[in-house]
Amino acid sequence: MKMTENESVNGANQTFVYYKRRYLLALLLGLYTATNFFQHFQYATISNVVSDYYGVSEQAVNWNALVYNVGATVFIYPIMKCIEKFGFSNSMVIGTAMNAFGTAIKLCAIKQNRFDLLLIGQLFPAFGCLFPFSLPPILGTNWFKSEHVAGVIGFNFALNAIGTASAFVMPSLIFNNLNNKTEIASALSSVSYTIAVIAFGVFVMTVLFVKEKPRTPPSLAEQSRIQNNIRLPLSSLWQNRNFILLVIIYSLVTALGQAVTIVLNQMVFKQFAKSIANRIVTIAGLLALLSEIPSTAIISMICARYNQYKIVLISYCVLLIVFLSVYTFGFYISNEIMIYIFIFLSGFTYNAMFVILSDFIIEATYPISEGATLNIAVCISGIPGLFLVPLMSALIKQFGSASANITLLVIAALQLVLSLGVSNDLKRHRVNLSGPSASQTKMAKDDLSETNSEQTPLIS
């Protein structure tokens, strides 16, 4: 049940043990993420159907997705505290339990007068939405090589893409050409029961098989952090220029990615005839989301082999501007093929940026807990979307789809400007190269002394 690899560090042979269980843990975490993010976009992709069925506005339906932003903002402290107190294993049990409980409540919300219950059910996976973001880097550092942490994050994003893409299949595969509300109720019920069964299965498997840590650390960086027992206060993050810039960029990428997917239904129905709109929403949504699979695989390999994160980030920012420009022009001339090609390329780019930004934040803030730093990043990243999605929705109604998309180009340009100010400070990478030496301990203590003369708990 285990695999060993020998690594030479500072002239001395050190053997690190890697357990096959880590692949099962990564799969279960990925399935949890997939079911969680399917629910994120479950109703936004069929907002016109849900709006008509429940007799509410499309803006109200969009709040089934935007409530995830609220959850990321409001529940950052409880989830960070939960991970700190209970660890990876128990936190994953809590997250999968919330995920499954939400699906159970939504099973009771199929009646037309129960939109309120539907929204209540959506709160449970939404309020636990930070778990799928914060747990992958912890799994990576606890069980995998340091250079494979980006791969673990990328794999989780890929499962995220599959879950979200499944939601975008629904307009054409399940909800197209339904004749009456009885058929809509039957379709909603079938989808709800299917996701509930999967979510409960993941919860049970998590309880049975997920473990906290292997018996030995998997890398020099993790070994050094354990041996030196240095815990910088979170307040030190706000004096870390790289962290601040990276979190702002991460927030803008999150808002942009949400806007592309959440308002896609509205953009397409505004620009194209209803007879073909559902097909376009499904194909474009699938291309945007499934682009995450090759994108995250490629960026994971780049992160493992090439440590110039700043150059990679800037390159992706430039590509995003180019692809979004042509995507916007595709809506302007109502060219279906152009929309398909460049929503795929745009998704390919900004999905890769999520992975590199996540790993970059971990590198820049080492040895602070990965869960804490990414939780803060995800919490802050939920705020811009609360303003951008309603703004995009209003602009589409007032000026049309292409004009509304110019907002995304402005955001992409701002990402590029901010990325120019980031320095390529890879602290964890340096530790793995140099080993757990006294100089590393001194460096960490010097960082600590800049903010506090005493060591303080991770979260007070």
Coordinates of C-alpha atoms in Angstrom, one line a residue:
M1 CA 0.0 0.0 0.0
K2 CA 2.9 2.4 -0.3
M3 CA 5.5 3.6 -2.7
T4 CA 8.9 5.0 -1.7
E5 CA 11.1 7.5 -3.6
N6 CA 14.6 8.5 -2.6
E7 CA 15.6 12.2 -2.8
S8 CA 19.0 13.7 -2.3
V9 CA 19.0 17.0 -0.4
N10 CA 22.1 19.0 0.6
G11 CA 24.3 15.9 -0.1
A12 CA 22.4 13.6 2.2
N13 CA 19.9 10.8 1.1
Q14 CA 16.4 11.2 2.5
T15 CA 13.6 8.8 1.8
F16 CA 10.1 10.0 1.7
V17 CA 7.1 7.5 1.6
Y18 CA 4.1 8.1 -0.6
Y19 CA 0.9 6.1 0.0
K20 CA -1.5 4.9 -2.7
R21 CA -4.3 6.1 -0.5
R22 CA -3.5 9.6 -1.6
Y23 CA -5.1 9.0 -5.0
L24 CA -8.4 7.8 -3.4
L25 CA -8.4 10.9 -1.2
A26 CA -7.8 13.2 -4.3
L27 CA -10.7 11.4 -6.1
L28 CA -13.1 11.7 -3.2
L29 CA -12.2 15.4 -2.8
G30 CA -12.7 15.9 -6.5
L31 CA -16.1 14.3 -6.5
Y32 CA -17.1 16.4 -3.6
T33 CA -16.0 19.5 -5.5
A34 CA -17.8 18.3 -8.6
T35 CA -21.2 17.9 -6.8
N36 CA -20.8 21.1 -5.0
F37 CA -20.1 23.2 -8.1
F38 CA -22.8 21.4 -10.1
Q39 CA -25.2 22.8 -7.5
H40 CA -23.5 26.2 -7.8
F41 CA -24.7 26.5 -11.5
Q42 CA -27.6 24.0 -11.4
Y43 CA -30.3 26.7 -11.8
A44 CA -28.3 29.5 -13.4
T45 CA -27.9 27.4 -16.6
I46 CA -31.7 27.0 -16.9
S47 CA -32.6 30.4 -15.4
N48 CA -35.4 31.0 -18.0
V49 CA -37.0 27.6 -17.1
V50 CA -36.7 28.0 -13.4
S51 CA -38.0 31.6 -13.6
D52 CA -41.1 30.6 -15.5
Y53 CA -41.7 27.5 -13.3
Y54 CA -41.5 29.2 -9.9
G55 CA -42.9 32.5 -11.1
V56 CA -39.8 34.6 -10.1
S57 CA -37.4 36.8 -11.9
E58 CA -34.2 35.6 -13.5
Q59 CA -32.3 37.9 -11.1
A60 CA -33.8 35.9 -8.3
V61 CA -32.8 32.6 -9.9
N62 CA -29.2 33.9 -10.3
W63 CA -29.1 34.3 -6.5
N64 CA -28.9 30.5 -6.3
A65 CA -25.4 30.9 -7.8
L66 CA -24.5 34.2 -6.1
V67 CA -25.3 32.8 -2.6
Y68 CA -22.0 31.0 -3.0
N69 CA -20.3 34.4 -3.0
V70 CA -22.1 35.2 0.2
G71 CA -21.1 31.9 1.7
A72 CA -17.4 32.5 0.8
T73 CA -17.5 35.9 2.4
V74 CA -19.5 35.2 5.6
F75 CA -18.2 31.8 6.5
I76 CA -14.5 32.3 6.0
Y77 CA -13.8 32.5 9.7
P78 CA -15.9 29.5 10.8
I79 CA -14.4 27.3 8.0
M80 CA -10.8 28.4 8.8
K81 CA -11.4 27.7 12.5
C82 CA -13.0 24.4 11.6
I83 CA -9.9 23.3 9.5
E84 CA -7.5 24.5 12.2
K85 CA -9.4 22.7 15.0
F86 CA -10.6 19.5 13.3
G87 CA -8.0 19.1 10.5
F88 CA -8.3 17.9 7.0
S89 CA -10.3 14.6 7.5
N90 CA -13.0 15.9 9.8
S91 CA -13.4 19.1 7.8
M92 CA -14.0 17.1 4.7
V93 CA -16.6 15.1 6.5
I94 CA -18.4 18.3 7.6
G95 CA -18.2 19.7 4.0
T96 CA -19.6 16.6 2.4
A97 CA -22.3 16.4 5.0
M98 CA -23.4 20.0 4.3
N99 CA -23.3 19.2 0.6
A100 CA -25.5 16.1 0.9
F101 CA -28.0 17.8 3.3
G102 CA -28.5 20.6 0.9
T103 CA -29.5 18.2 -1.9
A104 CA -32.0 16.5 0.5
I105 CA -33.7 19.8 1.3
K106 CA -34.0 20.6 -2.5
L107 CA -35.8 17.3 -3.0
C108 CA -38.6 18.9 -1.1
A109 CA -38.6 22.1 -3.2
I110 CA -40.0 20.7 -6.4
K111 CA -43.5 22.2 -5.9
Q112 CA -44.0 25.5 -7.7
N113 CA -44.6 27.5 -4.6
R114 CA -41.4 26.4 -2.8
F115 CA -38.8 28.5 -4.4
D116 CA -37.9 29.7 -0.9
L117 CA -37.2 26.1 0.2
L118 CA -35.0 25.7 -3.0
L119 CA -32.9 28.7 -1.9
I120 CA -32.7 27.4 1.6
G121 CA -31.4 24.1 0.3
Q122 CA -28.8 25.9 -1.8
L123 CA -27.4 27.6 1.3
F124 CA -25.9 24.4 2.7
P125 CA -23.5 23.6 -0.2
A126 CA -23.0 27.4 -0.7
F127 CA -22.0 28.1 2.9
G128 CA -19.5 25.2 2.7
C129 CA -18.1 26.2 -0.6
L130 CA -14.7 27.2 0.9
F131 CA -13.9 23.6 1.7
P132 CA -13.4 22.6 -2.0
F133 CA -10.9 25.5 -2.3
S134 CA -9.0 25.2 0.9
L135 CA -8.8 21.4 1.3
P136 CA -6.9 20.5 -2.0
P137 CA -3.7 22.4 -1.1
I138 CA -3.8 20.8 2.4
L139 CA -4.2 17.3 0.8
G140 CA -1.3 18.1 -1.5
T141 CA 1.1 19.2 1.2
N142 CA 0.1 16.4 3.6
W143 CA 0.3 13.5 1.1
F144 CA 2.1 14.6 -2.1
K145 CA 5.5 16.0 -3.2
S146 CA 5.7 19.8 -3.1
E147 CA 6.0 20.1 -6.9
H148 CA 2.8 18.0 -7.2
V149 CA 0.6 20.4 -5.1
A150 CA -0.3 22.3 -8.2
G151 CA -1.3 19.0 -9.8
V152 CA -3.6 18.2 -6.9
I153 CA -5.2 21.6 -7.2
G154 CA -5.4 21.3 -11.0
F155 CA -7.1 17.8 -10.7
N156 CA -9.6 19.3 -8.3
F157 CA -10.3 22.1 -10.7
A158 CA -10.8 19.6 -13.5
L159 CA -13.4 17.7 -11.4
N160 CA -14.9 21.1 -10.7
A161 CA -15.2 21.6 -14.5
I162 CA -16.9 18.3 -15.0
G163 CA -19.4 19.0 -12.3
T164 CA -20.1 22.5 -13.6
A165 CA -20.2 21.3 -17.2
S166 CA -22.8 18.7 -16.3
A167 CA -25.1 21.7 -15.2
F168 CA -24.6 23.2 -18.7
V169 CA -25.7 20.0 -20.4
M170 CA -29.2 20.4 -18.9
P171 CA -30.6 23.1 -21.1
S172 CA -30.3 20.9 -24.2
L173 CA -30.3 17.4 -22.9
I174 CA -33.1 17.6 -20.2
F175 CA -34.9 20.9 -20.3
N176 CA -35.3 21.5 -24.1
N177 CA -38.8 21.5 -25.6
L178 CA -40.6 20.7 -22.4
N179 CA -44.3 21.3 -23.1
N180 CA -45.8 22.0 -19.6
K181 CA -44.9 22.6 -16.0
T182 CA -45.6 18.9 -15.2
E183 CA -42.7 17.9 -17.4
I184 CA -40.5 20.6 -15.9
A185 CA -41.3 19.3 -12.4
S186 CA -40.4 15.8 -13.5
A187 CA -37.1 16.9 -15.0
L188 CA -36.2 19.0 -11.9
S189 CA -37.1 16.0 -9.7
S190 CA -34.9 13.6 -11.7
V191 CA -31.9 15.9 -11.6
S192 CA -32.3 16.6 -7.8
Y193 CA -32.5 12.8 -7.0
T194 CA -29.5 12.0 -9.1
I195 CA -27.3 14.7 -7.5
A196 CA -28.6 13.7 -4.0
V197 CA -27.6 10.1 -4.5
I198 CA -24.1 11.0 -5.6
A199 CA -23.6 13.6 -2.8
F200 CA -24.7 11.1 -0.1
G201 CA -22.4 8.4 -1.6
V202 CA -19.4 10.8 -1.5
F203 CA -20.2 11.6 2.1
V204 CA -20.3 7.9 3.2
M205 CA -17.1 7.2 1.3
T206 CA -15.4 10.2 3.0
V207 CA -16.4 8.9 6.5
L208 CA -15.1 5.4 5.7
F209 CA -11.8 6.2 3.9
V210 CA -10.5 9.7 4.4
K211 CA -7.5 9.9 6.8
E212 CA -5.8 13.0 8.1
K213 CA -2.1 12.5 7.3
P214 CA 0.4 9.8 6.4
R215 CA 2.8 8.6 9.0
T216 CA 5.7 10.7 7.6
P217 CA 5.8 14.0 5.8
P218 CA 6.1 13.8 2.0
S219 CA 8.6 16.7 1.3
L220 CA 11.4 18.7 2.8
A221 CA 9.2 21.8 2.9
E222 CA 6.5 20.0 5.0
Q223 CA 9.2 18.3 7.2
S224 CA 10.9 21.7 7.8
R225 CA 7.6 23.3 8.8
I226 CA 6.8 20.5 11.3
Q227 CA 10.3 20.4 12.8
N228 CA 10.7 24.1 13.2
N229 CA 7.1 24.6 14.4
I230 CA 7.0 28.2 13.2
R231 CA 3.5 29.7 12.9
L232 CA 3.4 33.2 11.5
P233 CA 0.3 35.3 12.5
L234 CA -2.2 35.9 9.7
S235 CA -1.6 39.7 10.2
S236 CA 1.7 39.2 8.5
L237 CA -0.1 38.5 5.2
W238 CA -1.2 42.1 4.9
Q239 CA 2.5 43.2 4.9
N240 CA 3.2 40.7 2.1
R241 CA 2.9 42.7 -1.1
N242 CA 2.9 39.6 -3.3
F243 CA 0.0 38.1 -1.3
I244 CA -2.1 41.3 -1.7
L245 CA -1.6 41.6 -5.4
L246 CA -2.2 37.9 -6.0
V247 CA -5.4 37.9 -4.0
I248 CA -6.7 40.9 -6.0
I249 CA -5.9 39.2 -9.3
Y250 CA -7.5 36.0 -8.0
S251 CA -10.6 37.9 -7.1
L252 CA -10.8 39.5 -10.6
V253 CA -10.3 36.1 -12.3
T254 CA -13.1 34.6 -10.1
A255 CA -15.5 37.4 -10.9
L256 CA -14.7 37.2 -14.6
G257 CA -15.2 33.4 -14.7
Q258 CA -18.5 33.6 -12.8
A259 CA -19.8 36.3 -15.1
V260 CA -18.9 34.3 -18.2
T261 CA -20.9 31.3 -17.0
I262 CA -23.7 32.7 -14.9
V263 CA -25.0 35.3 -17.5
L264 CA -24.3 33.1 -20.5
N265 CA -27.9 32.0 -20.7
Q266 CA -29.1 35.6 -20.6
M267 CA -26.5 36.7 -23.2
V268 CA -27.4 34.0 -25.6
F269 CA -31.2 34.5 -25.3
K270 CA -30.7 38.2 -25.8
Q271 CA -28.6 37.8 -29.0
F272 CA -30.1 34.7 -30.7
A273 CA -33.5 33.2 -31.6
K274 CA -35.1 31.0 -28.9
S275 CA -35.1 28.1 -31.4
I276 CA -31.3 27.8 -31.2
A277 CA -30.5 29.5 -27.9
N278 CA -30.6 26.4 -25.7
R279 CA -28.2 24.6 -28.1
I280 CA -25.8 27.6 -28.0
V281 CA -25.9 27.8 -24.2
T282 CA -25.2 24.1 -23.8
I283 CA -22.3 24.0 -26.3
A284 CA -20.7 27.3 -25.2
G285 CA -21.1 26.4 -21.5
L286 CA -19.6 23.0 -22.0
L287 CA -16.7 24.4 -24.0
A288 CA -15.9 27.0 -21.4
L289 CA -16.0 24.5 -18.6
L290 CA -14.4 21.4 -20.2
S291 CA -11.5 23.6 -21.3
E292 CA -10.5 23.4 -17.6
I293 CA -9.5 19.8 -18.0
P294 CA -6.7 20.2 -20.5
S295 CA -5.9 23.6 -19.2
T296 CA -5.3 22.5 -15.6
A297 CA -3.3 19.5 -16.8
I298 CA -1.0 21.7 -18.8
I299 CA -0.6 24.4 -16.2
S300 CA 0.1 21.7 -13.5
M301 CA 3.0 20.4 -15.6
I302 CA 4.3 23.9 -16.2
C303 CA 4.2 24.6 -12.5
A304 CA 6.1 21.4 -11.7
R305 CA 8.9 22.0 -14.2
Y306 CA 9.1 25.8 -14.6
N307 CA 9.4 28.0 -11.5
Q308 CA 9.1 31.4 -13.3
Y309 CA 5.5 31.9 -12.1
K310 CA 5.4 35.6 -12.8
I311 CA 6.2 35.2 -16.5
V312 CA 3.7 32.4 -16.8
L313 CA 1.0 34.6 -15.1
I314 CA 1.7 37.6 -17.3
S315 CA 1.6 35.4 -20.4
Y316 CA -1.8 34.1 -19.5
C317 CA -3.1 37.6 -18.8
V318 CA -2.2 38.7 -22.3
L319 CA -3.8 35.6 -23.8
L320 CA -7.0 36.2 -21.9
I321 CA -7.3 39.8 -23.2
V322 CA -6.8 38.6 -26.8
F323 CA -9.3 35.7 -26.5
L324 CA -12.0 37.7 -24.7
S325 CA -11.7 40.4 -27.4
V326 CA -12.5 38.0 -30.2
Y327 CA -15.2 36.3 -28.0
T328 CA -16.9 39.7 -27.5
F329 CA -16.7 40.4 -31.3
G330 CA -18.3 37.1 -31.9
F331 CA -21.4 38.3 -30.0
Y332 CA -21.3 41.6 -31.8
I333 CA -21.6 39.9 -35.2
S334 CA -23.7 37.0 -33.8
N335 CA -21.2 34.4 -35.0
E336 CA -21.9 31.1 -33.3
I337 CA -18.6 29.4 -34.3
M338 CA -16.5 32.3 -33.2
I339 CA -18.3 32.2 -29.8
Y340 CA -17.6 28.5 -29.4
I341 CA -13.9 28.7 -30.2
F342 CA -13.1 31.8 -28.1
I343 CA -15.2 30.9 -25.1
F344 CA -13.2 27.7 -25.0
L345 CA -9.9 29.5 -25.3
S346 CA -10.9 32.1 -22.7
G347 CA -12.0 29.4 -20.3
F348 CA -8.7 27.5 -21.0
T349 CA -6.8 30.6 -20.0
Y350 CA -8.6 31.9 -16.9
N351 CA -9.0 28.3 -15.5
A352 CA -5.3 27.9 -15.7
M353 CA -4.9 31.2 -13.9
F354 CA -6.8 29.8 -11.0
V355 CA -4.3 27.0 -10.6
I356 CA -1.1 29.1 -10.9
L357 CA -2.5 31.8 -8.7
S358 CA -3.5 29.2 -6.0
D359 CA 0.0 27.7 -6.1
F360 CA 1.7 31.2 -6.3
I361 CA -0.2 32.3 -3.1
I362 CA 0.9 29.1 -1.3
E363 CA 4.5 29.7 -2.4
A364 CA 4.5 33.4 -1.4
T365 CA 3.0 32.8 2.0
Y366 CA 4.9 29.7 3.1
P367 CA 5.1 28.6 6.0
I368 CA 1.6 29.9 6.8
S369 CA -1.2 27.3 6.5
E370 CA -2.3 26.8 2.9
G371 CA -5.9 26.4 4.0
A372 CA -5.8 29.8 5.7
T373 CA -4.2 31.7 2.9
L374 CA -6.5 30.3 0.2
N375 CA -9.6 30.6 2.4
I376 CA -8.8 34.3 2.7
A377 CA -8.2 34.5 -1.1
V378 CA -11.5 32.8 -1.9
C379 CA -13.4 34.9 0.6
I380 CA -12.2 38.1 -0.9
S381 CA -12.7 36.7 -4.4
G382 CA -16.4 36.3 -3.8
I383 CA -17.0 40.0 -3.3
P384 CA -16.4 41.4 -6.9
G385 CA -18.9 38.8 -8.4
L386 CA -21.7 40.1 -6.2
F387 CA -21.4 43.4 -8.1
L388 CA -20.2 42.2 -11.5
V389 CA -22.9 39.6 -12.2
P390 CA -25.9 42.0 -11.5
L391 CA -24.0 44.7 -13.5
M392 CA -23.5 42.4 -16.4
S393 CA -27.2 41.3 -16.3
A394 CA -28.3 44.9 -16.3
L395 CA -26.0 45.9 -19.1
I396 CA -27.2 43.0 -21.3
K397 CA -30.8 44.1 -20.9
Q398 CA -29.9 47.8 -21.6
F399 CA -27.1 47.6 -24.3
G400 CA -26.9 44.0 -25.5
S401 CA -24.5 41.1 -25.0
A402 CA -21.4 42.5 -26.8
S403 CA -21.5 45.8 -25.0
A404 CA -21.8 44.1 -21.6
N405 CA -18.8 41.9 -22.4
I406 CA -16.5 45.0 -22.7
T407 CA -16.7 45.0 -18.8
L408 CA -14.8 41.7 -18.9
L409 CA -12.1 43.2 -21.1
V410 CA -11.6 46.0 -18.6
I411 CA -11.2 43.4 -15.8
A412 CA -8.7 41.3 -17.9
A413 CA -6.6 44.4 -18.6
L414 CA -6.5 45.3 -14.9
Q415 CA -5.3 41.7 -14.1
L416 CA -2.4 42.3 -16.5
V417 CA -1.4 45.6 -14.9
L418 CA -1.4 44.1 -11.4
S419 CA 0.5 41.0 -12.5
L420 CA 3.4 43.2 -13.6
G421 CA 3.9 44.3 -10.0
V422 CA 4.2 40.7 -8.6
S423 CA 7.7 39.4 -7.8
N424 CA 8.6 35.8 -8.4
D425 CA 9.0 34.9 -4.6
L426 CA 8.8 31.1 -4.3
K427 CA 9.5 30.5 -0.6
R428 CA 8.4 26.9 -0.4
H429 CA 10.5 26.1 -3.6
R430 CA 13.6 27.5 -2.0
V431 CA 13.2 25.3 1.1
N432 CA 12.9 22.2 -1.0
L433 CA 16.1 23.2 -2.8
S434 CA 18.1 24.1 0.3
G435 CA 16.7 21.6 2.8
P436 CA 15.5 22.3 6.4
S437 CA 18.6 24.3 7.3
A438 CA 19.2 26.8 10.1
S439 CA 19.1 29.6 7.5
Q440 CA 15.5 28.7 6.6
T441 CA 14.5 28.8 10.3
K442 CA 16.2 32.2 10.6
M443 CA 14.4 33.5 7.5
A444 CA 11.0 32.5 8.9
K445 CA 11.8 34.0 12.3
D446 CA 12.9 37.2 10.7
D447 CA 9.6 37.4 8.8
L448 CA 7.8 36.9 12.1
S449 CA 9.7 39.6 13.9
E450 CA 8.6 42.2 11.4
T451 CA 5.0 41.9 12.6
N452 CA 5.2 40.5 16.1
S453 CA 8.0 39.7 18.6
E454 CA 6.1 36.7 19.9
Q455 CA 4.7 33.7 18.1
T456 CA 0.9 33.9 17.9
P457 CA -1.8 31.3 17.0
L458 CA -2.7 30.9 13.4
I459 CA -6.2 32.3 14.1
S460 CA -7.0 34.2 17.3

